[in-house]
Amino acid sequence: MNKDIPYKIYLEETEVPKQWYNVRADMVNKPAPLINPGTLKPMTAEELSGVFCDELIAQELNTTDAYIPIPDEIQKFYKMYRPSPLVRAYCLEEKLGTPAKIYYKFEGNNTSGSHKLNSAIAQAYYAKKQGLKGVTTETGAGQWGTALSMACAYFGLDCLVYMVKVSYEQKPFRREVMRTYGATVTPSPSNTTEIGRKILERHPGTTGSLGCAISEAVEAELTRDGYKYVLGSVLNQVLLHQTIIGLETKTALEKYDIVPDIIIGCAGGGSNLGGLVSPFVGEKIKGNADYRIIAVEPASCPSFTRGKYAYDFCDTGKVCPLAKMYTLGSNFIPSPNHAGGLRYHGMSPVLSQLYHDGLIEATSVGQKEVFDAAVQFARVEGILPAPESSHAIRVAIDEALRCKETGEEKTIVFGLTGTGYFDMVAYGKYNDGEMEDYIPTDEELEKSFAELPQVNL
Ligand SMILES: *Cc1c(COP(=O)(O)O)cnc(C)c1O
């Protein structure tokens, strides 16, 4: 039945998706809208235009069009590093001795080293089209900032990046890549913004968080003419751009009549996972197919598995709109674990609704077991994975080992979101046997939940 399946399934140029897929159009229960914390009414396009680009706002609010054309300029840029390969992990399967068939979609084949470029180039394009001078943003581990710097350089936009302090210090090389692409990089919290100064006062010595950096980047945008703020995850528009991953994956699988049983992705703000699974969730919603879809998060920042589904601020400084999502509370500052890209207190509203409706499941894993999987994978598949991506590897391996016990020949697909060359401090800790994991106590989470905004809609 199956044609011989190559190690890498590539797509022809004619097979490459020309539209993004907007799963919200097919969702029966739509994700809750962003609301204005002042009026407690859904944010209008006009209110959002203070912060975001117009075209991106239209995408953010669009719950009706299932397909949105990818502009030619973006398609052209995508051609430089896409389509990304869907790889059959033959070597890993053999090493594990599993009857399972494992595939991974590899998004690390570009200089920024992750999937983030898929949305960065789209956001830079719309900012340029609107005639802006530049954009401001935050970056956690640095992948988003790097991707955005590349995209801004391509379109000739200025790029101001607030980088979470722990990463700024741990990843000087990533900072230099951004500067090489022309970005200005500031460690956050900083004393260059009012909110940064406030956070420093309240938490002296803090290593920062994405939530803090977002507040600073938004303030930087609001105090400058010709700038808008852009965000690398969580938002509906970002998920939309990332569906290029899932659409390519689905086309590649169909080319060889492969039907996945389990689809796995790591979840920070949810953009890569949402992008990978959206087309499959769409099929599931329509009753055309059934898949197990698993979100994997760090035990130190367990938004899905231990969070509350509630309206919350997207940032620590409470300057952004409220989003209904699985959240640990916007004041929650996760311990400085090594998967910086997964240290966000909330989760994409789209994925939150899908999780709430039982269309996807979630699990959390500890840092040490994640690096065990990362090293195991690196040694047989040849790719040194990002710590974030390795969360998905961990669960893919666990599922494959379960198949070994039961003899089931399941087909497992996971998202390998990026490479880990800038994460060698983390690998060093692991190699020295010094990897620690701080898992928040129920008490700490309760304390954070108590500070959730009281919104009764
Ligand atoms: C940012 C990042 C993630 C997590 O972000 P999502 O928005 O949840 O996808 C995962 N992997 C890598 C390599 C990243 O850079």
XYZ file of N, CA and C and ligand atoms in Angstrom, residues 113-116 143 232-234 266-273 341-342 386 388-389 417-418, ligand 1:
84
model
N 17.150 29.688 13.103
C 17.168 28.375 13.743
C 15.840 27.883 14.272
N 14.729 28.532 13.886
C 13.436 28.055 14.372
C 12.312 28.424 13.411
N 11.113 27.954 13.782
C 9.916 28.242 12.993
C 9.511 29.712 13.037
N 10.083 30.500 13.961
C 9.588 31.857 14.199
C 9.672 32.751 12.959
N 15.066 33.446 19.945
C 14.732 32.978 18.596
C 13.809 33.954 17.866
N 5.654 37.371 18.844
C 6.079 36.166 18.138
C 5.279 34.912 18.404
N 4.274 34.996 19.277
C 3.501 33.796 19.596
C 2.130 34.208 20.125
N 1.399 33.278 20.679
C 0.140 33.495 21.393
C -1.019 34.018 20.528
N 5.715 20.936 21.037
C 5.948 21.635 22.291
C 5.075 22.887 22.300
N 4.720 23.341 23.495
C 3.841 24.503 23.589
C 4.394 25.536 24.558
N 4.746 26.694 24.008
C 5.157 27.835 24.829
C 3.983 28.796 24.839
N 3.870 29.562 23.765
C 2.672 30.380 23.569
C 1.712 29.693 22.616
N 2.182 28.613 22.019
C 1.295 27.772 21.209
C 1.371 27.949 19.707
N 2.310 28.775 19.209
C 2.247 29.073 17.770
C 2.705 27.912 16.884
N 3.812 27.247 17.254
C 4.256 26.148 16.382
C 3.266 24.996 16.462
N 2.807 24.700 17.671
C 1.862 23.592 17.823
C 0.560 23.914 17.076
N 12.014 29.568 25.371
C 10.853 29.783 24.496
C 9.563 29.206 25.050
N 9.663 28.446 26.138
C 8.440 27.869 26.709
C 8.074 28.518 28.045
N 16.818 22.151 19.657
C 16.593 23.181 20.668
C 15.951 22.522 21.890
N 13.525 23.569 23.586
C 12.058 23.658 23.443
C 11.549 22.474 22.629
N 12.161 22.289 21.458
C 11.751 21.198 20.560
C 11.870 19.843 21.245
N 10.999 22.045 16.207
C 10.881 23.475 15.913
C 12.198 24.185 15.654
N 13.314 23.627 16.149
C 14.551 24.374 15.915
C 15.808 23.682 16.401
C 9.707 30.011 20.531
C 9.992 28.591 20.334
C 9.088 27.610 20.748
C 7.808 27.898 21.493
O 6.970 28.860 20.960
P 5.515 28.517 20.451
O 4.910 29.813 20.135
O 4.821 27.772 21.528
O 5.705 27.698 19.241
C 9.393 26.302 20.490
N 10.529 25.944 19.882
C 11.426 26.855 19.474
C 12.678 26.400 18.817
C 11.181 28.207 19.689
O 12.061 29.106 19.270
